[in-house]
Tab-separated table of C-alpha atoms and ligand atoms in Angstrom:
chain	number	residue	atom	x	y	z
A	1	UNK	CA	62.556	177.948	115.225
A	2	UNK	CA	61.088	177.189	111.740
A	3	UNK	CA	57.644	175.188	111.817
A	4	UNK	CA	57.225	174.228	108.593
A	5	UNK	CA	53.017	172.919	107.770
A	6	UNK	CA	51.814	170.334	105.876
A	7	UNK	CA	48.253	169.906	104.757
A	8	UNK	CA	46.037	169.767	102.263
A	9	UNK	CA	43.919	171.814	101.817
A	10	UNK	CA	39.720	170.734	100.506
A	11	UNK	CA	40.119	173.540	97.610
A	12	UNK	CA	43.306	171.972	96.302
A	13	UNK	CA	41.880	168.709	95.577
A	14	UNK	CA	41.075	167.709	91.979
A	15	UNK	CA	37.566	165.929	92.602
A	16	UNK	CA	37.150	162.875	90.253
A	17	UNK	CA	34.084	163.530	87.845
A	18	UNK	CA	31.127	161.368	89.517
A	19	UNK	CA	32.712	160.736	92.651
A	20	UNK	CA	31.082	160.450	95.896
A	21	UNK	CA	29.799	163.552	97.863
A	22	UNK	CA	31.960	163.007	100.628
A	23	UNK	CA	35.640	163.087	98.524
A	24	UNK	CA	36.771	166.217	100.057
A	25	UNK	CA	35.820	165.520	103.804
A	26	UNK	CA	39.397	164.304	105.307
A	27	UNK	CA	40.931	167.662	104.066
A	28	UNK	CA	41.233	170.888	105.766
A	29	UNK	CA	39.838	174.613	104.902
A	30	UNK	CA	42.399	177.497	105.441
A	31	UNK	CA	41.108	178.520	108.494
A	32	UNK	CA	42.557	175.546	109.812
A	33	UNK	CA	45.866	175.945	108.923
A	34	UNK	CA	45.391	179.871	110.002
A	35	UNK	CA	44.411	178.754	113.424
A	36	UNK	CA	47.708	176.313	113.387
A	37	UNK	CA	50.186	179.234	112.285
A	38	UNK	CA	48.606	181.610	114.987
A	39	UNK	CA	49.283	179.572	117.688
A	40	UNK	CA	52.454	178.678	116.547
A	41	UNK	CA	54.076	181.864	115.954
A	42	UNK	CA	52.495	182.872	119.271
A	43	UNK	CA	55.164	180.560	121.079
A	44	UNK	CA	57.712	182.633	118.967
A	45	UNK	CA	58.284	180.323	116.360
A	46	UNK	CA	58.128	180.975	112.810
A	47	UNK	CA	55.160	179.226	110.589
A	48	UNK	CA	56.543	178.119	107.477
A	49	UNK	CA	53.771	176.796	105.121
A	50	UNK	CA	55.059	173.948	102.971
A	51	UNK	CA	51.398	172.593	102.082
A	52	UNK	CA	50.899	169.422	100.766
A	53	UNK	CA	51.041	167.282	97.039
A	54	UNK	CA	53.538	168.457	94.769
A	55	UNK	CA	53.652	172.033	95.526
A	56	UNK	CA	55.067	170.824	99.181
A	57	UNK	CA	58.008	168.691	97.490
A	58	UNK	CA	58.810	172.339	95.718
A	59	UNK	CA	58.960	173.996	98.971
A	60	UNK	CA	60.273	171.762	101.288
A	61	UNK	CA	63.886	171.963	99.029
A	62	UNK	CA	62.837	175.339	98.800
A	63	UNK	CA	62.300	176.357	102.389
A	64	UNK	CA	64.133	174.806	105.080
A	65	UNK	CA	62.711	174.014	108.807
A	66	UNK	CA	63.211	173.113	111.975
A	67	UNK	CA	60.405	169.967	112.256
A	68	UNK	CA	57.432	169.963	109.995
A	69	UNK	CA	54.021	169.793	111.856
A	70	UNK	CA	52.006	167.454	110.438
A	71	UNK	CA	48.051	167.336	109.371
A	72	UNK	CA	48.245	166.236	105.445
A	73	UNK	CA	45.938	163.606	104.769
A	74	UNK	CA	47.698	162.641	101.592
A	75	UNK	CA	46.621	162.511	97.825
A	76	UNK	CA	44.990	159.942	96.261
A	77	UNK	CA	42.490	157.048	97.461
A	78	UNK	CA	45.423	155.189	98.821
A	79	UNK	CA	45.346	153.291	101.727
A	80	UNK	CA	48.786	154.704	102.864
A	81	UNK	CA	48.208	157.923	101.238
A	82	UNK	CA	49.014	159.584	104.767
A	83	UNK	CA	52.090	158.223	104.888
A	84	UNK	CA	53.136	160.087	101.803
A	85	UNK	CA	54.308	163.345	103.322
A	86	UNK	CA	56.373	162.297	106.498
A	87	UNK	CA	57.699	159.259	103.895
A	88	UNK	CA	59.204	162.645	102.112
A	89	UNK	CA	60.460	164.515	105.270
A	90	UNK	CA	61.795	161.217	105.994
A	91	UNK	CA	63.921	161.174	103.250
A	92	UNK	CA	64.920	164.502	103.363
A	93	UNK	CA	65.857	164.190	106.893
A	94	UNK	CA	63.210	166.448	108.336
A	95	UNK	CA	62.028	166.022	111.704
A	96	UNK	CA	58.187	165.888	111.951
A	97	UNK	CA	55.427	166.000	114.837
A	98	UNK	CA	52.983	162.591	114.990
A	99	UNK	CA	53.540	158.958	113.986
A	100	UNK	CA	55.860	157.910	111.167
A	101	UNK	CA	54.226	156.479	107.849
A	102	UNK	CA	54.478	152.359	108.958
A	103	UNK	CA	52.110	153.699	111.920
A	104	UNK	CA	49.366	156.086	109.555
A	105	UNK	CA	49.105	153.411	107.335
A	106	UNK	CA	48.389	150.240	109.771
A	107	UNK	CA	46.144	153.209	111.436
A	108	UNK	CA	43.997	154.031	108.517
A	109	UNK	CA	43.428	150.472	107.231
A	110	UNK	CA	41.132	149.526	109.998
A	111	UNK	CA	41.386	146.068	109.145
A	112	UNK	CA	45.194	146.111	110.036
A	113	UNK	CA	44.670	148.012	113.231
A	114	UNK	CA	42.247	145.815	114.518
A	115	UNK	CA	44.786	142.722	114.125
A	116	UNK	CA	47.435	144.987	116.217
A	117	UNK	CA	44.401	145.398	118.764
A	118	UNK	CA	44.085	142.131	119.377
A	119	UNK	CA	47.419	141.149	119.566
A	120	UNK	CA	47.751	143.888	122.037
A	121	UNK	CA	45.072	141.829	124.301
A	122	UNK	CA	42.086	144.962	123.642
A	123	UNK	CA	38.756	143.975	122.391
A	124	UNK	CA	37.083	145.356	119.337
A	125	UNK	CA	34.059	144.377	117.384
A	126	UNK	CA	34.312	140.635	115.347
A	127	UNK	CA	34.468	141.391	111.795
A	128	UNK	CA	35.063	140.340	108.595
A	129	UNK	CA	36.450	141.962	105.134
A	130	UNK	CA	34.415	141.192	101.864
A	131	UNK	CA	37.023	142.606	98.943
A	132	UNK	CA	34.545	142.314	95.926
A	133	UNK	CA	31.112	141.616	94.617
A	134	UNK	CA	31.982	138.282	93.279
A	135	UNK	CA	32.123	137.180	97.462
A	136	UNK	CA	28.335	138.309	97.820
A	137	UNK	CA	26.364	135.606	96.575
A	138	UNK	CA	28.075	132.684	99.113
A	139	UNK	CA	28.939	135.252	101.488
A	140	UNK	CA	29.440	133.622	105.362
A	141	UNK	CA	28.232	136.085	107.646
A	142	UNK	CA	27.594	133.394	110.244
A	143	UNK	CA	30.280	134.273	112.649
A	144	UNK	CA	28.444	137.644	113.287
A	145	UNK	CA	25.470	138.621	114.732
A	146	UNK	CA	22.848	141.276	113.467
A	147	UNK	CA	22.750	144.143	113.683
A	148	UNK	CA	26.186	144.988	112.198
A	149	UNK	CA	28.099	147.711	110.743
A	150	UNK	CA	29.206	147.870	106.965
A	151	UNK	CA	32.161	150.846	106.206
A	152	UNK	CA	34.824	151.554	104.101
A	153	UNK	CA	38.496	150.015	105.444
A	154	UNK	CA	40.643	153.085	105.292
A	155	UNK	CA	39.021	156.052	105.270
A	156	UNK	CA	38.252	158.580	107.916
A	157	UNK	CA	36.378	161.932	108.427
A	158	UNK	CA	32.919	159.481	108.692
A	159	UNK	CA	33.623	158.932	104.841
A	160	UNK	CA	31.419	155.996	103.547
A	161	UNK	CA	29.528	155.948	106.933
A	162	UNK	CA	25.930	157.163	107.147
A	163	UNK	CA	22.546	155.763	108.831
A	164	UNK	CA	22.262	152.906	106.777
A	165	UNK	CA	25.819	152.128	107.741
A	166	UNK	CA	24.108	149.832	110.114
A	167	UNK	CA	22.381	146.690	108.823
A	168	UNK	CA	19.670	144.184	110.627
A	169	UNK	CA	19.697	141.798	107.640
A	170	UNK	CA	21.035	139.970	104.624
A	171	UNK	CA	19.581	142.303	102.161
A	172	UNK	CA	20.552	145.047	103.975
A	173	UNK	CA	23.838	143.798	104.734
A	174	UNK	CA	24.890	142.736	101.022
A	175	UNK	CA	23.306	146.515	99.536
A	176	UNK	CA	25.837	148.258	102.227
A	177	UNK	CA	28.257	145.829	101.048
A	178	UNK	CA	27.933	146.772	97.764
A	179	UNK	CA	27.799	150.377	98.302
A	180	UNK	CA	31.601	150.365	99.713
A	181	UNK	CA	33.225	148.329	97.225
A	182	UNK	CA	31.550	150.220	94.140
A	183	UNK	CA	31.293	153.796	95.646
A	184	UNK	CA	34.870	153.552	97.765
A	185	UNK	CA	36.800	151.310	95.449
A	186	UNK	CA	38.330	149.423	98.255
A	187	UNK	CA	37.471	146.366	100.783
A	188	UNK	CA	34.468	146.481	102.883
A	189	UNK	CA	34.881	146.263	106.731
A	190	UNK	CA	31.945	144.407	108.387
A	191	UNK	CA	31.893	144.411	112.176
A	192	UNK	CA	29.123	143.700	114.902
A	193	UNK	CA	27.751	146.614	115.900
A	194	UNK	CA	27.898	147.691	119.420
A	195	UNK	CA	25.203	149.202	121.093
A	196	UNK	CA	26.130	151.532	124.033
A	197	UNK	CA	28.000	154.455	124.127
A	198	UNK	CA	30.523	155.991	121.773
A	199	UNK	CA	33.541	157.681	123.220
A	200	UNK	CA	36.590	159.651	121.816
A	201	UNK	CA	39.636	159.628	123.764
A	202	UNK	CA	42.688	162.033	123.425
A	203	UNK	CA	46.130	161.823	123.900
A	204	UNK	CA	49.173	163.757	123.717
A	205	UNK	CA	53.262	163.445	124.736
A	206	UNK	CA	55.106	160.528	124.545
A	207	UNK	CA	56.465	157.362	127.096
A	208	UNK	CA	54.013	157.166	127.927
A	209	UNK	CA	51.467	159.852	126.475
A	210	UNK	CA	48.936	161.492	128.506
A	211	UNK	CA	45.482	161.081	128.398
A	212	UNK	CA	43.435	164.229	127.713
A	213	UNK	CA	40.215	163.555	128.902
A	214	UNK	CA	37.556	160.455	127.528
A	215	UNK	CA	34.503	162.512	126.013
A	216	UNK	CA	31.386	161.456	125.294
A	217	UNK	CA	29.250	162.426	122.229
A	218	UNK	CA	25.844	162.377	123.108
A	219	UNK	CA	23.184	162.726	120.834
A	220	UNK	CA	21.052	165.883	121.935
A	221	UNK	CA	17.690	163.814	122.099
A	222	UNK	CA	19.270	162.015	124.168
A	223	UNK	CA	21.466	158.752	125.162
A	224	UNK	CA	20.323	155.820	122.586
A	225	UNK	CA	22.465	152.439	122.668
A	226	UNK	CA	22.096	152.886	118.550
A	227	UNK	CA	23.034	156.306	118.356
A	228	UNK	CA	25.995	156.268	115.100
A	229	UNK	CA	28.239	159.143	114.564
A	230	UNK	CA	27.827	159.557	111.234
A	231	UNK	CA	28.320	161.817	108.576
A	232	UNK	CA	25.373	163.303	108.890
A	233	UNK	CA	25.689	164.015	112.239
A	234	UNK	CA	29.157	165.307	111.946
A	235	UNK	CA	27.916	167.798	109.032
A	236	UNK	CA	25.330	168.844	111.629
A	237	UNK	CA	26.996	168.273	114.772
A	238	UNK	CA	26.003	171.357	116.549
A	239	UNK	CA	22.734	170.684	116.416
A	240	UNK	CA	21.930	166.801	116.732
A	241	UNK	CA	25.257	166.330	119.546
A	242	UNK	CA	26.957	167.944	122.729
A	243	UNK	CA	30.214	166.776	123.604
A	244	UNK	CA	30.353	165.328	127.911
A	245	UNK	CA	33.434	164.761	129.519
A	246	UNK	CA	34.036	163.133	131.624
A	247	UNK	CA	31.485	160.561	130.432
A	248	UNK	CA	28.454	159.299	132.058
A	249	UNK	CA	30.300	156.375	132.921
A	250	UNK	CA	31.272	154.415	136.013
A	251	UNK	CA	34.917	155.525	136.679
A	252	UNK	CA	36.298	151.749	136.402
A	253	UNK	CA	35.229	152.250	133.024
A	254	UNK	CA	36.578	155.076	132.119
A	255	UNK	CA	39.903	153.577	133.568
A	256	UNK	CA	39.635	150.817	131.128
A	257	UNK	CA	39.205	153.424	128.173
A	258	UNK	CA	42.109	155.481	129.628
A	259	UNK	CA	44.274	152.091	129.860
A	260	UNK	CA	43.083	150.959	126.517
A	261	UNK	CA	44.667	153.927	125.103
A	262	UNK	CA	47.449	153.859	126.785
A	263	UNK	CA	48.256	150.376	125.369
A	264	UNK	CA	47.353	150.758	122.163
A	265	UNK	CA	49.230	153.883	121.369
A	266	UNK	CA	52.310	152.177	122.158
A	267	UNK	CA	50.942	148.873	120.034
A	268	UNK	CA	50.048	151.184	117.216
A	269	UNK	CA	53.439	153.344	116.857
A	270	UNK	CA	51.264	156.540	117.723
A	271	UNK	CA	53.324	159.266	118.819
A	272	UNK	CA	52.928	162.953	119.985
A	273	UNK	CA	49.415	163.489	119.439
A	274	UNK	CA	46.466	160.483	119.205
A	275	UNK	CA	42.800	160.435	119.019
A	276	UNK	CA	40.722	157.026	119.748
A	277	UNK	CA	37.122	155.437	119.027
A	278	UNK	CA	35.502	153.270	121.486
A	279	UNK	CA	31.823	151.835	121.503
A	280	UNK	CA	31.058	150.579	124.874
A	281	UNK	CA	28.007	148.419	125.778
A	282	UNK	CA	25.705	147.974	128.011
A	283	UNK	CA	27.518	146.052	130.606
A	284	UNK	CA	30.400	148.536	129.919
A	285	UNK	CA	32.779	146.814	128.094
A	286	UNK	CA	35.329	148.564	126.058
A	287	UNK	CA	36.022	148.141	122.283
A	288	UNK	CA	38.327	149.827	119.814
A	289	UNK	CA	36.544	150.845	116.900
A	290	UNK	CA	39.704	152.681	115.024
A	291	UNK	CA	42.532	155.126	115.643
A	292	UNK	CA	43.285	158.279	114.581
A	293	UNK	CA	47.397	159.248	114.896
A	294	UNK	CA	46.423	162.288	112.502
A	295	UNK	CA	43.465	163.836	114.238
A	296	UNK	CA	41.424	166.996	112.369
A	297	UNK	CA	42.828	169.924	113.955
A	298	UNK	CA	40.178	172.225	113.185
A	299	UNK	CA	39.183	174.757	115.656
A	300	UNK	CA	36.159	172.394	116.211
A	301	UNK	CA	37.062	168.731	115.296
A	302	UNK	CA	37.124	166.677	118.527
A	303	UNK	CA	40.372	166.407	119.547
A	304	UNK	CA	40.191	170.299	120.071
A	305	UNK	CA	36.859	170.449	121.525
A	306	UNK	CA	38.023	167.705	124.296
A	307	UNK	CA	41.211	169.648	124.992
A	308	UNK	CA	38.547	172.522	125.776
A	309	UNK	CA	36.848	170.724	127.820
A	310	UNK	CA	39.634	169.717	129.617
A	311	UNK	CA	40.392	173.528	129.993
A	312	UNK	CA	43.115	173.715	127.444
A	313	UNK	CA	42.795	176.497	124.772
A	314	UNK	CA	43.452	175.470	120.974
A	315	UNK	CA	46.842	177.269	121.214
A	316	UNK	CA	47.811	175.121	124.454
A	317	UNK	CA	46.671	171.925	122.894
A	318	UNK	CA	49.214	172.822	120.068
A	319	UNK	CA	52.297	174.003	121.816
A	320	UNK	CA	51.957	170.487	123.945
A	321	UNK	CA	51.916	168.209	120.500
A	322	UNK	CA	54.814	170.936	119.038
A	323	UNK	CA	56.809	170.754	122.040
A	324	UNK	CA	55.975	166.531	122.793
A	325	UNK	CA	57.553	166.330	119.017
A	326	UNK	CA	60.742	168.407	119.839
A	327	UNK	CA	61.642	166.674	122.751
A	328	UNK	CA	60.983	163.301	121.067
A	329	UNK	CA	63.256	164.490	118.273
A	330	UNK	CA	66.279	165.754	120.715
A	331	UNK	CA	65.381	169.792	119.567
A	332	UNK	CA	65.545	172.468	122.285
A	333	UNK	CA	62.280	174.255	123.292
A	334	UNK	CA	62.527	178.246	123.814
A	335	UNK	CA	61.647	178.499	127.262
A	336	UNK	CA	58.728	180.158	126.930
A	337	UNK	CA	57.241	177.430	125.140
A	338	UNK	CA	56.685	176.032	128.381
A	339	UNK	CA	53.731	177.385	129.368
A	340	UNK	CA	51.319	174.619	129.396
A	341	UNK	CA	53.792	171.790	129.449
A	342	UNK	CA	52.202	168.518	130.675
B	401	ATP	N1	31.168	148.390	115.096
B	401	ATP	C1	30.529	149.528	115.356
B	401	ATP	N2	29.514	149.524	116.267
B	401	ATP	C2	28.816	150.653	116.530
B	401	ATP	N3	29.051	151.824	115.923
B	401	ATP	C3	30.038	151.879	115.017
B	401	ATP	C4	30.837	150.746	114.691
B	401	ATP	N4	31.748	151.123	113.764
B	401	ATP	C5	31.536	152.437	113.531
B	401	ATP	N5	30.502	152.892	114.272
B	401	ATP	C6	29.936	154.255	114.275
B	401	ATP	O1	30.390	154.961	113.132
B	401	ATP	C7	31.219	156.054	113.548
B	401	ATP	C8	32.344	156.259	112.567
B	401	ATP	O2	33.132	155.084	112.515
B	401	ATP	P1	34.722	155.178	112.521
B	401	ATP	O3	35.179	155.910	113.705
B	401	ATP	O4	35.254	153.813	112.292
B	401	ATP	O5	34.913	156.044	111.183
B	401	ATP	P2	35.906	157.205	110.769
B	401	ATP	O6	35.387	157.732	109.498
B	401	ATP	O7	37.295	156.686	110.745
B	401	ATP	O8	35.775	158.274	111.913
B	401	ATP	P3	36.602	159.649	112.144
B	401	ATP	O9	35.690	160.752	111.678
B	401	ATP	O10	36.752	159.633	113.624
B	401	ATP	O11	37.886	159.563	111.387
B	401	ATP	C9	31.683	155.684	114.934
B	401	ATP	O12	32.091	156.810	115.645
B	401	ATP	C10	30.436	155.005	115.487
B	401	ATP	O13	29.445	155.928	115.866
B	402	MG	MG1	36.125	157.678	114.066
């Protein structure tokens, strides 16, 4: 078959003069799309690269496929700017892997996903949005408790989220405020923070998906109930992390996590392919910090490095999302793309 890829790629992006350091992060380098073609053609298929932006709306008249797998992030600071691309293969009647754009876009605007949490009976932090500097001054933080956690409501990739993410106190809270809405141009999400552990879980297939594996990031000086997963830890991750799963965690826990999933993929729209953030505390509750139905997909970005643990290879992890997205869109599978079927 034809795999046609979308992406974008870090060295396509114009960079706005003066814009923050961290405006590139959510997009790929070309090894990453290398790594994706490899193990696609090594199922027999043929990798079609259609890209992303206005160079993929050339090609994908140009160059017809099969089903498109999906990994572009989307152009712009939009809050839906994922949804742009499978929008497009929407419209041209193109079948595509991972959720469809209603689902990116309630996905990436935490704020919206965390409505659709609760509704779907899951905890996650309390919160509250501040949309501009003119709310500061009589700003009601009284429904939350210090310390909490100021970031940016739809980005991903850590974007917006460092050290002093976390805040123990007015001043503190109303400078991270401030740094979102003037650096990020877009609402600022305020949530409790929880102190505990932070978990990533992965999923893949459909009705109902299958959970990878919960994995742990632990911090390598060890556990700390305020560790963040932050920027600057991702930059540096193989040096200040290591990556545990299972977790150190009782196993009713970990059933919760694996349930929470479970029920929020469906609640969310996720399909194929899914990769979740939980905090949980000390007396090992579970709470959904965000979801991520477009997961990196570099050779080491977590969803990858869990399926390893797990004892899938890269190639495996992607011939179960390719072949969960045929079968979901009624397309035949060669048989030998059967290999590591779930
Ligand atoms: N309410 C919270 N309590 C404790 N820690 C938090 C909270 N919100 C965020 N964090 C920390 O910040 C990290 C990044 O937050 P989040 O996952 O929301 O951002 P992201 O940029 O969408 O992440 P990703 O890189 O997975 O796309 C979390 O993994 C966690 O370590
Ligand atoms: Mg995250």
């Amino acid at each position: 078959m034809k795999i046609g890829l979308t992406y974008d790629l870090k060295n396509n992006i114009t960079l706005r003069p003066g814009g923050v350091d961290d405006e590139a992060e959510e997009y790929d380098p070309p090894g990453t799309i290398d790594a994706l073609a490899r193990a696609i053609e090594g199922l027999g298929h043929q990798a079609v690269r259609l890209g992303g932006g206005p160079e993929f709306l050339d090609n994908a008249r140009r160059y017809p496929v099969d089903l498109a797998f999906n990994i572009a992030e989307g152009r712009g600071t939009y809050r839906s700017r994922e949804a742009q691309i499978p929008s497009v293969l929407e419209m041209l009647g193109i079948p595509y892997s991972g959720a469809d754009p209603m689902s990116l876009a309630v996905c990436l605007d935490k704020p919206s996903a965390k409505l659709v949490c609760l509704a779907a009976g899951v905890a996650t932090p309390r919160y509250m949005v501040v949309d501009s500097p003119a709310d500061l001054p009589a700003l009601d933080h009284s429904d939350l408790t210090f310390p909490m956690f100021v970031k940016p409501s739809y980005e991903g990739s850590s974007k917006g989220i460092r050290q002093n993410s976390r805040v123990t106190n007015r001043q503190e809270l109303h400078q991270a405020v401030h740094r979102v809405l003037e650096l990020y141009h877009q609402p600022a999400l305020v949530e409790e923070f929880i102190r505990g552990a932070e978990v990533t879980v992965g999923a893949v297939g459909n009705d109902p998906p299958k959970v990878l594996g919960v994995m742990e990031v632990v911090p390598r000086q060890g556990r700390h109930p305020d560790f963040m997963y932050s920027l600057e830890v991702k930059r540096d991750w193989e040096a200040l992390v290591k990556y545990e799963c299972p977790p150190q965690l009782p196993a009713s826990c970990i059933r919760d996590i694996e349930a929470a999933t479970v029920t929020l993929f469906k609640a969310l729209g996720c399909r194929d392919l899914t990769r979740m953030d939980f905090r949980i505390d000390a007396s090992h509750r579970v709470y959904f910090l965000e979801c991520n139905p477009l997961p990196g997909m570099g050779v080491y970005s977590d969803l990858p490095i869990l399926a390893g643990l797990v004892g899938w290879s890269y190639d495996q992890l992607v011939e179960n999302i390719l072949n969960a997205a045929l079968q979901r869109c009624g397309l035949s599978t060669p048989p030998h793309a059967h290999r590591a079927s779930l």
